[in-house]
Coordinates of C-alpha atoms in Angstrom, one line a residue:
Chain A
M1 CA 68.8 -0.8 73.6
L2 CA 67.0 -4.1 75.0
E3 CA 64.0 -1.8 76.2
S4 CA 63.0 -1.8 72.3
L5 CA 62.1 -5.4 73.2
E6 CA 59.5 -4.7 75.9
S7 CA 56.9 -5.1 73.6
W8 CA 58.4 -8.4 72.4
S9 CA 55.3 -11.2 72.2
W10 CA 56.0 -14.3 70.9
A11 CA 52.6 -14.6 69.5
L12 CA 53.5 -11.8 67.3
D13 CA 57.1 -12.0 66.9
G14 CA 57.5 -15.7 66.9
W15 CA 55.3 -16.1 63.9
I16 CA 56.9 -13.2 61.8
I17 CA 60.4 -15.0 62.6
A18 CA 58.7 -18.6 61.9
A19 CA 57.5 -17.2 58.5
G20 CA 61.1 -15.6 57.8
A21 CA 62.8 -18.7 58.9
L22 CA 60.6 -21.0 56.8
C23 CA 60.5 -18.4 53.6
A24 CA 64.8 -18.0 54.0
A25 CA 64.9 -22.3 54.4
A26 CA 63.0 -22.6 51.4
S27 CA 65.0 -20.6 49.2
A28 CA 68.2 -21.3 50.7
L29 CA 67.4 -24.9 49.9
L30 CA 67.4 -24.0 46.2
G31 CA 70.0 -21.2 46.1
P32 CA 73.1 -23.7 46.1
Y33 CA 72.1 -24.9 42.7
L34 CA 71.6 -21.6 41.7
V35 CA 75.0 -20.2 42.5
L36 CA 76.7 -23.3 41.3
R37 CA 74.7 -23.5 37.9
K38 CA 76.0 -19.6 37.5
M39 CA 72.2 -18.9 37.1
S40 CA 71.9 -16.4 40.1
M41 CA 70.2 -13.8 38.2
M42 CA 67.4 -16.3 36.8
G43 CA 66.5 -16.5 40.5
D44 CA 66.1 -13.1 40.1
A45 CA 64.5 -12.9 36.7
I46 CA 61.7 -15.6 38.1
S47 CA 61.0 -14.0 41.0
H48 CA 60.0 -10.6 39.0
A49 CA 58.4 -12.5 36.4
V50 CA 55.9 -14.3 38.4
L51 CA 54.3 -11.2 39.3
P52 CA 51.8 -11.4 36.2
G53 CA 51.0 -14.9 37.3
I54 CA 49.7 -14.0 40.5
A55 CA 48.0 -10.8 39.1
I56 CA 46.2 -13.2 36.8
A57 CA 45.1 -15.2 39.5
F58 CA 44.1 -12.5 41.4
L59 CA 42.1 -11.1 38.7
V60 CA 40.6 -14.6 38.0
T61 CA 39.8 -15.7 41.5
E62 CA 39.5 -12.3 42.9
S63 CA 40.6 -13.4 46.2
R64 CA 44.3 -14.4 47.7
A65 CA 43.5 -18.1 47.7
S66 CA 47.1 -19.6 47.4
L67 CA 46.5 -23.0 44.8
P68 CA 45.7 -20.8 41.6
M69 CA 48.0 -18.1 42.5
F70 CA 50.7 -20.8 43.2
I71 CA 49.8 -22.8 39.6
G72 CA 49.6 -19.1 37.9
A73 CA 53.0 -18.0 39.1
A74 CA 54.7 -21.6 38.2
I75 CA 53.4 -21.4 34.7
V76 CA 54.8 -17.6 34.4
G77 CA 58.0 -18.9 36.1
L78 CA 58.4 -21.7 33.6
L79 CA 57.8 -19.4 30.8
T80 CA 60.3 -17.0 31.8
A81 CA 62.9 -20.2 31.2
I82 CA 61.7 -21.1 28.1
F83 CA 61.5 -17.8 26.9
T84 CA 65.3 -16.7 27.9
E85 CA 66.2 -20.2 26.3
W86 CA 64.4 -19.0 22.9
I87 CA 65.3 -15.8 22.7
R88 CA 68.9 -16.7 23.9
R89 CA 69.0 -19.7 21.0
F90 CA 66.9 -17.8 18.2
G91 CA 67.7 -13.9 18.9
K92 CA 71.6 -14.7 19.3
V93 CA 72.0 -12.6 22.1
D94 CA 73.7 -13.8 25.4
E95 CA 71.7 -15.1 28.4
G96 CA 71.9 -12.3 30.4
A97 CA 70.1 -9.8 27.9
S98 CA 67.7 -12.5 26.7
M99 CA 66.7 -12.7 30.9
G100 CA 66.8 -9.0 30.9
V101 CA 64.0 -8.8 27.9
V102 CA 61.8 -11.4 29.2
F103 CA 61.7 -10.3 32.7
T104 CA 61.5 -6.5 32.5
G105 CA 58.6 -7.4 30.2
L106 CA 56.7 -9.8 32.6
F107 CA 57.3 -7.8 35.4
A108 CA 55.8 -4.7 34.0
L109 CA 52.7 -6.6 32.8
G110 CA 52.5 -8.0 35.9
L111 CA 52.8 -4.3 37.8
V112 CA 50.0 -3.0 35.3
L113 CA 47.8 -5.5 36.3
V114 CA 48.8 -5.4 39.8
V115 CA 47.6 -1.7 39.7
Q116 CA 44.7 -2.7 37.8
A117 CA 43.5 -5.6 40.3
A118 CA 44.1 -3.3 43.4
D119 CA 40.8 -1.6 42.8
K120 CA 39.3 -4.9 43.0
V121 CA 40.9 -6.9 45.6
D122 CA 43.0 -6.2 48.6
L123 CA 46.5 -6.1 46.7
D124 CA 49.0 -3.5 47.3
P125 CA 52.2 -3.1 44.7
G126 CA 54.1 -2.0 47.7
C127 CA 53.5 -5.3 49.5
V128 CA 54.1 -7.0 46.3
L129 CA 57.7 -5.8 46.3
Y130 CA 58.9 -5.9 49.8
G131 CA 56.3 -8.0 51.6
A132 CA 54.3 -7.4 54.8
I133 CA 55.6 -10.2 57.0
E134 CA 54.7 -7.8 59.8
L135 CA 50.9 -8.6 59.1
T136 CA 51.5 -12.4 59.0
P137 CA 50.4 -13.2 62.4
L138 CA 47.0 -11.4 61.6
D139 CA 45.8 -13.7 59.1
T140 CA 45.5 -17.1 60.6
T141 CA 43.6 -20.2 60.0
T142 CA 43.1 -23.3 62.5
V143 CA 45.3 -26.4 62.5
L144 CA 44.8 -29.1 65.2
G145 CA 43.2 -26.6 67.4
Y146 CA 46.1 -24.2 67.1
D147 CA 45.6 -20.8 65.3
V148 CA 48.6 -20.8 62.4
P149 CA 49.2 -17.9 60.0
R150 CA 48.1 -18.6 56.8
V151 CA 51.6 -17.6 55.5
V152 CA 53.6 -19.9 57.5
I153 CA 51.7 -22.9 56.4
T154 CA 52.1 -22.2 52.9
L155 CA 55.8 -21.3 53.6
G156 CA 56.1 -24.4 55.7
A157 CA 54.5 -26.5 52.8
V158 CA 56.8 -25.0 50.1
A159 CA 60.1 -25.5 52.3
L160 CA 58.9 -29.0 52.7
L161 CA 58.2 -29.5 48.9
N162 CA 61.5 -28.1 48.1
L163 CA 63.5 -30.1 50.8
T164 CA 61.6 -33.1 49.3
C165 CA 62.9 -32.3 45.8
V166 CA 66.5 -31.9 47.1
L167 CA 66.5 -34.7 49.0
L168 CA 65.1 -37.1 46.4
F169 CA 66.6 -35.8 43.4
Y170 CA 70.0 -35.0 45.2
K171 CA 72.4 -36.9 42.9
E172 CA 70.4 -36.0 39.6
L173 CA 70.7 -32.1 40.4
K174 CA 74.2 -32.4 41.6
I175 CA 75.6 -34.4 38.3
T176 CA 73.4 -32.0 36.2
S177 CA 74.9 -28.9 37.7
F178 CA 78.3 -30.4 37.2
D179 CA 78.1 -31.8 34.1
P180 CA 74.9 -31.6 32.0
A181 CA 76.7 -33.4 28.7
L182 CA 77.4 -36.4 30.6
A183 CA 74.0 -36.5 32.8
T184 CA 72.0 -36.2 29.8
T185 CA 74.4 -39.3 28.1
L186 CA 73.4 -41.1 31.5
G187 CA 70.0 -40.7 30.8
I188 CA 69.6 -38.0 33.4
S189 CA 68.0 -35.4 31.4
S190 CA 69.4 -31.6 32.3
R191 CA 66.9 -29.8 30.4
L192 CA 64.2 -31.6 32.9
M193 CA 65.9 -31.4 35.8
H194 CA 66.7 -27.4 35.1
Y195 CA 63.1 -26.9 34.5
L196 CA 62.2 -28.9 37.6
L197 CA 64.6 -26.3 39.6
M198 CA 63.4 -23.4 37.8
T199 CA 59.3 -24.5 38.7
L200 CA 60.4 -24.8 42.3
V201 CA 62.1 -21.7 42.1
A202 CA 58.9 -20.2 41.2
I203 CA 56.7 -21.4 43.2
T204 CA 59.2 -20.3 46.2
A205 CA 59.1 -16.8 44.8
V206 CA 55.1 -16.6 45.0
A207 CA 55.3 -18.3 48.4
S208 CA 57.6 -15.7 49.5
F209 CA 56.0 -12.7 48.0
E210 CA 53.7 -12.0 50.7
A211 CA 56.7 -12.7 53.4
V212 CA 59.7 -10.6 51.9
G213 CA 58.6 -9.4 48.6
N214 CA 59.4 -10.5 45.2
I215 CA 62.7 -8.3 45.5
L216 CA 63.8 -9.4 48.5
V217 CA 63.5 -13.0 48.0
V218 CA 66.4 -12.7 45.6
A219 CA 68.3 -12.2 48.4
M220 CA 67.1 -15.1 50.3
L221 CA 67.8 -17.2 47.3
I222 CA 71.3 -16.3 46.6
V223 CA 73.1 -14.7 49.7
P224 CA 72.9 -17.8 52.0
A225 CA 73.9 -19.9 49.3
A226 CA 77.2 -17.9 48.2
A227 CA 78.1 -17.5 52.2
A228 CA 77.8 -21.6 52.6
Y229 CA 80.1 -21.6 49.1
M230 CA 83.0 -19.8 51.4
L231 CA 82.5 -22.1 54.2
T232 CA 82.7 -25.7 52.6
D233 CA 83.6 -27.7 49.6
R234 CA 81.3 -30.5 50.0
L235 CA 77.7 -30.0 48.0
S236 CA 76.0 -31.5 50.8
V237 CA 77.3 -29.3 53.6
M238 CA 76.8 -26.7 51.6
I239 CA 73.1 -26.9 51.2
F240 CA 72.9 -27.6 54.8
L241 CA 74.7 -24.3 55.9
S242 CA 73.1 -22.5 53.1
V243 CA 69.6 -23.1 55.2
I244 CA 71.3 -22.3 58.4
I245 CA 72.3 -19.0 57.4
G246 CA 69.1 -18.5 55.8
I247 CA 67.4 -19.3 59.1
A248 CA 69.7 -17.1 61.1
S249 CA 69.5 -14.0 58.7
A250 CA 65.9 -14.4 59.6
A251 CA 66.0 -14.2 63.3
L252 CA 68.6 -11.7 63.2
G253 CA 66.5 -9.8 60.7
H254 CA 63.5 -9.1 62.8
L255 CA 65.6 -8.7 66.1
S256 CA 67.9 -6.0 64.5
A257 CA 64.6 -4.2 63.2
I258 CA 63.4 -4.3 66.1
M259 CA 66.8 -3.2 67.9
V260 CA 69.0 -1.3 65.6
P261 CA 66.6 1.9 64.9
A262 CA 65.9 2.3 68.3
I263 CA 69.8 3.0 69.1
F264 CA 69.3 5.8 66.8
G265 CA 66.2 6.3 68.6
F266 CA 63.4 5.7 65.8
G267 CA 60.7 3.1 65.6
S268 CA 61.3 -0.2 64.4
T269 CA 61.7 -0.7 60.8
I270 CA 60.6 -3.2 58.1
T271 CA 61.9 -6.8 59.2
A272 CA 62.4 -8.1 55.4
G273 CA 64.8 -5.3 54.6
M274 CA 66.9 -6.3 57.8
M275 CA 66.4 -10.0 56.9
A276 CA 68.7 -9.3 53.7
L277 CA 70.9 -6.8 55.1
S278 CA 71.6 -9.6 57.6
A279 CA 72.1 -11.9 55.1
G280 CA 74.3 -9.7 53.5
V281 CA 76.4 -9.3 56.7
L282 CA 76.4 -13.0 57.4
F283 CA 77.9 -13.2 53.8
V284 CA 80.8 -10.9 54.8
V285 CA 81.6 -12.5 57.7
A286 CA 81.7 -15.9 55.7
A287 CA 84.1 -14.3 52.9
L288 CA 86.2 -13.1 55.8
C289 CA 86.7 -16.0 58.1
G290 CA 86.2 -18.6 55.9
P291 CA 88.3 -21.6 56.1
R292 CA 89.4 -22.3 52.9
H293 CA 88.0 -19.3 50.6
G294 CA 88.1 -16.9 53.7
I295 CA 90.0 -13.5 52.9
I296 CA 92.0 -13.6 56.1
I297 CA 93.2 -17.2 56.0
K298 CA 94.5 -16.3 52.4
L299 CA 96.1 -13.3 53.9
I300 CA 97.7 -15.5 56.8
Q301 CA 99.0 -17.9 54.3
R302 CA 100.4 -15.5 51.9
R303 CA 102.0 -14.1 54.8
R304 CA 103.4 -17.4 56.0
F305 CA 104.7 -18.3 52.7
A306 CA 106.5 -15.0 52.4
A307 CA 108.0 -15.6 55.7
K308 CA 109.2 -19.2 54.9
C309 CA 110.6 -17.7 51.5
L310 CA 112.7 -15.1 53.2
G311 CA 113.6 -17.6 56.1
A312 CA 114.9 -20.3 53.8
P313 CA 118.4 -21.0 53.7
H314 CA 119.9 -19.5 50.3
Chain B
M1 CA 104.9 -51.4 21.3
L2 CA 101.9 -50.9 19.6
N3 CA 103.1 -52.6 16.2
N4 CA 103.7 -55.9 17.5
H5 CA 100.1 -57.0 17.1
S6 CA 98.9 -57.3 14.0
I7 CA 96.4 -54.7 12.2
P8 CA 94.1 -56.6 9.6
A9 CA 94.8 -54.4 6.6
R10 CA 90.7 -53.3 6.0
T11 CA 89.8 -50.7 4.3
R12 CA 87.1 -48.1 5.3
G13 CA 83.4 -49.6 5.0
A14 CA 84.8 -53.0 4.8
D15 CA 82.9 -54.2 7.9
H16 CA 79.4 -54.3 7.5
S17 CA 78.5 -56.8 10.6
P18 CA 75.3 -55.5 12.1
E19 CA 77.2 -55.3 15.5
S20 CA 79.7 -53.2 14.7
P21 CA 80.3 -50.9 17.6
L22 CA 79.5 -47.4 15.9
S23 CA 78.0 -47.2 12.4
I24 CA 77.3 -43.8 11.1
H25 CA 75.4 -42.9 7.5
D26 CA 75.1 -39.8 6.0
L27 CA 75.3 -37.7 8.9
T28 CA 75.5 -33.8 8.7
V29 CA 75.2 -31.1 11.5
A30 CA 74.6 -27.7 11.1
Y31 CA 74.7 -24.9 13.4
D32 CA 72.6 -22.0 11.9
R33 CA 72.6 -23.5 8.3
K34 CA 76.5 -23.6 8.5
P35 CA 77.4 -27.1 8.1
V36 CA 80.0 -28.2 10.5
L37 CA 79.9 -31.9 9.8
W38 CA 79.0 -32.9 6.2
D39 CA 77.8 -36.3 4.8
V40 CA 79.8 -38.0 7.1
D41 CA 80.0 -42.3 6.9
L42 CA 81.6 -44.4 9.1
E43 CA 81.7 -47.9 10.2
V44 CA 84.2 -48.6 13.2
S45 CA 85.4 -52.1 13.7
A46 CA 85.2 -53.6 17.6
G47 CA 88.1 -53.9 19.8
K48 CA 90.0 -50.9 18.7
L49 CA 91.8 -47.8 19.5
I50 CA 90.6 -45.3 16.9
G51 CA 92.4 -41.3 16.9
I52 CA 90.1 -38.9 15.7
V53 CA 92.2 -36.4 14.0
G54 CA 91.9 -32.9 11.9
P55 CA 92.4 -29.4 12.2
N56 CA 90.9 -27.1 14.7
G57 CA 86.8 -26.6 13.9
A58 CA 87.1 -29.8 11.8
G59 CA 83.8 -31.1 13.5
K60 CA 85.8 -33.7 15.5
S61 CA 83.8 -32.8 19.1
T62 CA 80.8 -32.2 17.1
L63 CA 80.6 -35.7 15.5
I64 CA 81.4 -37.3 19.2
K65 CA 78.2 -34.8 20.5
A66 CA 75.9 -35.6 17.3
V67 CA 76.7 -39.5 18.0
L68 CA 75.5 -38.8 21.6
D69 CA 72.5 -37.2 20.9
L70 CA 73.6 -33.7 22.6
L71 CA 73.4 -32.3 19.4
P72 CA 70.6 -32.2 16.9
R73 CA 71.4 -33.6 13.5
A74 CA 70.5 -32.1 10.3
S75 CA 70.5 -35.3 8.9
G76 CA 71.6 -39.1 8.8
H77 CA 71.6 -42.1 11.4
V78 CA 73.6 -43.3 13.8
N79 CA 73.7 -47.3 14.7
I80 CA 75.5 -48.5 18.1
F81 CA 75.7 -52.2 18.1
G82 CA 73.3 -52.3 15.7
K83 CA 70.5 -50.4 17.6
S84 CA 69.7 -46.5 18.0
Y85 CA 71.6 -44.6 20.5
K86 CA 69.0 -44.5 23.0
E87 CA 68.5 -48.2 23.0
S88 CA 72.4 -48.9 23.6
R89 CA 73.1 -45.6 25.8
A90 CA 74.1 -48.1 28.6
R91 CA 77.2 -49.3 26.3
V92 CA 78.3 -46.0 25.8
G93 CA 80.6 -44.1 27.9
Y94 CA 81.6 -40.4 27.5
V95 CA 84.5 -38.6 28.5
P96 CA 84.0 -34.6 27.9
Q97 CA 86.5 -32.4 27.4
R98 CA 88.3 -31.3 30.8
E99 CA 87.3 -27.7 30.3
S100 CA 83.9 -28.3 29.9
V101 CA 83.3 -28.3 33.6
D102 CA 83.6 -26.0 36.7
W103 CA 86.4 -27.4 38.4
D104 CA 85.6 -25.4 41.6
F105 CA 82.5 -27.1 42.1
P106 CA 82.3 -28.6 45.6
V107 CA 82.6 -32.3 44.9
S108 CA 85.3 -34.9 45.7
A109 CA 87.3 -36.8 43.4
L110 CA 85.5 -39.8 44.4
D111 CA 82.2 -37.9 44.0
V112 CA 83.0 -37.5 40.6
V113 CA 84.0 -40.8 39.7
A114 CA 81.0 -41.9 41.4
M115 CA 79.0 -40.0 38.9
G116 CA 79.7 -42.5 36.2
R117 CA 77.6 -45.3 38.1
Y118 CA 74.3 -42.7 38.3
R119 CA 72.7 -44.8 35.9
K120 CA 73.2 -48.2 37.2
I121 CA 72.3 -46.6 40.8
G122 CA 68.8 -45.1 39.1
W123 CA 66.7 -42.2 40.0
C124 CA 66.0 -41.2 43.1
R125 CA 68.4 -43.5 44.8
P126 CA 71.4 -42.8 47.0
V127 CA 75.1 -43.7 46.2
T128 CA 75.7 -46.6 48.4
R129 CA 79.2 -48.1 49.9
S130 CA 79.3 -50.8 46.4
H131 CA 79.2 -48.2 44.0
K132 CA 81.7 -46.1 46.3
N133 CA 84.2 -49.2 46.2
A134 CA 83.8 -49.5 42.5
A135 CA 84.6 -45.8 42.5
M136 CA 87.5 -46.2 44.5
E137 CA 88.9 -49.2 42.6
A138 CA 88.5 -47.0 39.7
L139 CA 90.4 -44.2 41.0
D140 CA 93.2 -46.5 42.2
R141 CA 93.4 -48.2 38.5
V142 CA 94.3 -44.6 37.4
G143 CA 96.8 -44.1 40.0
I144 CA 95.2 -41.4 42.4
A145 CA 93.3 -43.2 44.7
N146 CA 95.1 -41.4 47.3
L147 CA 93.2 -38.0 46.1
A148 CA 89.7 -39.7 46.5
H149 CA 88.6 -36.9 49.3
R150 CA 90.4 -34.2 47.9
Q151 CA 88.0 -31.3 46.2
I152 CA 88.7 -31.6 42.5
S153 CA 90.2 -27.8 41.9
Q154 CA 93.2 -29.3 44.2
L155 CA 93.8 -31.7 41.9
S156 CA 96.4 -31.1 39.1
G157 CA 95.0 -31.0 35.2
G158 CA 96.6 -34.5 34.8
Q159 CA 95.0 -35.7 37.8
Q160 CA 91.6 -34.0 36.9
Q161 CA 91.8 -36.0 33.5
R162 CA 92.6 -39.5 35.2
A163 CA 89.6 -38.9 37.5
F164 CA 87.6 -38.2 33.9
L165 CA 88.7 -41.7 32.5
A166 CA 88.1 -43.3 36.2
R167 CA 84.6 -42.4 35.9
A168 CA 84.3 -43.6 32.3
L169 CA 86.0 -46.9 33.5
V170 CA 82.8 -47.1 36.2
Q171 CA 80.6 -46.8 33.6
D172 CA 81.8 -50.1 32.1
A173 CA 80.7 -49.2 28.7
D174 CA 81.6 -51.1 25.4
L175 CA 82.2 -48.0 23.0
Y176 CA 84.2 -45.0 24.4
L177 CA 84.0 -41.7 23.2
M178 CA 86.9 -39.4 24.5
D179 CA 87.1 -35.6 23.7
E180 CA 90.8 -35.0 23.9
P181 CA 91.8 -37.0 26.9
F182 CA 95.3 -36.1 26.0
A183 CA 95.1 -32.5 26.2
A184 CA 97.6 -30.5 28.5
V185 CA 98.4 -33.7 30.6
D186 CA 101.9 -34.3 31.8
A187 CA 103.8 -36.9 30.5
A188 CA 103.2 -39.4 33.6
T189 CA 99.6 -39.0 33.1
E190 CA 100.2 -39.5 29.2
T191 CA 101.6 -42.9 29.9
A192 CA 98.8 -43.8 32.3
I193 CA 96.0 -43.1 29.9
V194 CA 98.1 -44.8 27.2
G195 CA 98.2 -48.0 29.7
L196 CA 94.9 -47.5 30.4
L197 CA 93.1 -47.8 26.5
Q198 CA 95.5 -50.5 25.8
N199 CA 93.9 -52.7 29.1
L200 CA 90.7 -51.4 27.6
R201 CA 91.4 -52.7 24.0
E202 CA 92.4 -56.1 25.6
R203 CA 89.0 -56.1 27.2
G204 CA 87.2 -55.8 23.8
K205 CA 86.1 -52.4 24.3
T206 CA 86.4 -49.8 21.5
C207 CA 87.6 -46.4 21.9
L208 CA 87.5 -43.2 19.7
I209 CA 89.4 -40.5 20.6
V210 CA 89.9 -36.9 19.8
H211 CA 93.5 -36.1 19.4
H212 CA 95.6 -33.4 18.6
D213 CA 99.3 -34.5 18.6
L214 CA 100.2 -35.8 15.3
Q215 CA 103.3 -36.7 16.4
T216 CA 101.9 -39.6 18.8
V217 CA 99.5 -41.0 16.2
R218 CA 101.1 -43.9 14.7
E219 CA 102.2 -44.7 18.3
Y220 CA 98.8 -45.1 20.2
F221 CA 96.1 -45.8 17.7
D222 CA 95.2 -49.0 15.8
E223 CA 93.3 -47.0 12.9
V224 CA 92.9 -43.4 12.2
I225 CA 90.0 -41.0 11.3
L226 CA 91.0 -38.2 9.2
M227 CA 88.4 -35.0 9.7
N228 CA 87.8 -31.8 8.2
M229 CA 84.0 -31.7 8.0
R230 CA 84.1 -34.7 6.1
V231 CA 85.7 -37.9 6.9
V232 CA 89.0 -37.3 4.7
A233 CA 90.3 -40.9 5.4
H234 CA 89.7 -43.8 7.8
G235 CA 91.2 -47.0 7.8
P236 CA 94.6 -48.8 9.8
T237 CA 96.9 -46.1 11.3
E238 CA 99.9 -47.6 9.3
T239 CA 98.3 -47.2 5.7
T240 CA 95.9 -44.0 6.2
F241 CA 98.0 -41.7 8.4
T242 CA 100.1 -40.5 5.1
E243 CA 101.4 -37.6 4.1
E244 CA 99.3 -37.2 1.5
N245 CA 96.0 -38.0 3.6
L246 CA 97.4 -35.2 6.0
R247 CA 97.7 -32.9 3.4
K248 CA 94.3 -33.4 2.4
T249 CA 92.9 -32.8 5.8
Y250 CA 95.1 -30.1 7.0
G251 CA 95.4 -28.3 3.9
G252 CA 98.2 -25.5 3.6
K253 CA 99.1 -25.9 7.6
L254 CA 102.6 -26.9 6.5
T255 CA 104.5 -26.5 9.7
L256 CA 101.9 -29.1 11.3
L257 CA 102.5 -31.3 8.3
G258 CA 106.3 -31.0 8.6
E259 CA 106.0 -32.0 12.1
A260 CA 103.9 -35.2 11.2
A261 CA 106.2 -35.9 8.5
E262 CA 109.0 -35.7 10.7
A263 CA 107.4 -38.2 13.4
N264 CA 106.4 -40.6 10.6
A265 CA 110.1 -40.7 9.2
R266 CA 111.3 -41.2 13.0
Q267 CA 108.7 -44.0 13.2
S268 CA 109.5 -46.2 10.5
A269 CA 113.2 -45.5 10.8
G270 CA 112.8 -47.1 13.9
K271 CA 110.9 -49.9 12.9
H272 CA 113.3 -50.9 9.9

């Protein structure tokens, strides 16, 4: 099983893990707020809907330059949130349905544009869907004398942006998630914080699409946060654990992409898929072994309680 | 016990001082063209405990939310201490309905109370020790300081309501709008809340309280606002909380009226 790691190279595999970890960290910083605001599917919707933004940026600039892509995607991400709100309010359908209308529409538009763009620039629909993290180390730029993959720089910048916002607006995001009405009466606009969060999600989705694709980024947004929710009842700890779990699933994901198929005699599989799977496994572990909400601890408590009831004198 | 302090026999709209804690003119609020509040005029006098009473769907919560700019107004305007809501925001405290939040949220009781200080703390600044102390003091005043570090789902309904009131206390407002603080609380909490409200009144604060239990209206409130889409009657509880006004407010719901009449009879029997 370990022979499969013989081809391991820090220059290649190290950067792949770094890209995965930064993508996971950036997403896992925002995830707790999506989970607590009960809008996990909004992350899904936005990460799909940014596709036309990316495609339009490609078509306009005919390159994979990051900045226009970010702007395009952030705008479309925000539009998704706004359209969803409009359709919900004026169409009188529930949020899930209105989200379904908006993001599938935008995603379809994006797909059509990507297929168009593919003839002109190097943009592969497959890569958009599940990323190409293995190719990360091939496209580098020089920073301070070191060759650093471009994707790592973008993801690093986005992770830093998310970290700054989560730290700076910690209290504002907390109160608007817990009690939006009170927050608004205190002068902390819950609508403003909602759109800030949606913008960050859109930017993260764009930055991540090269690494894990814009479908698997949903796993990075939601799964580590949901696992962390099982482990603590403090918001700050939840965000911290979410990031740790995200990074762990990136590392585990890449290792198991190399090692697990080898057990069955196959070549290595895609890292992005294994990252999402690892996150899922970590979630199951958290759900089973969590100290408060864990399934095992609840079983034990129930047994103990039953034993106490039986043992009590009548 | 409330009756030993005299209530000035003031009728609705008589107090036109510009410093009135809350004055509402021609307020109409509609959901999709269906009016929920129609042409509401109110002039609230300072330093009073005022009950807002009316049947389900009468627009009691809507009134509070419209005052707080949480709902768009179709027409009308609201003055708070003679200024617009935006200008006097800092002087208004809000206690939402307990069911309006997710109690599984990963925060402690102390965290929730500290939220009342967020405006004072200001954007992007951390909650410092002094704010936490203020929150702790407020928890102590509502009698649950020992539960400060519990996650909020581990509090009972009554304790959760007390945490909400403690959060309102640290806001240090002059006008409080409370949406059903007495809903589904235990007897001990009910007594604690009444004590707290009386303390607020002694300090000159004005409290508007959405209330459901007709039996306790006379005991708790100085003034009562009877509502059913419009303001049916507003004035001192003594003269306004009458069977006739209740009948106008509740229409044909006779069981409720029976209860209220019974409570009224008991109150007056106890007094004379």
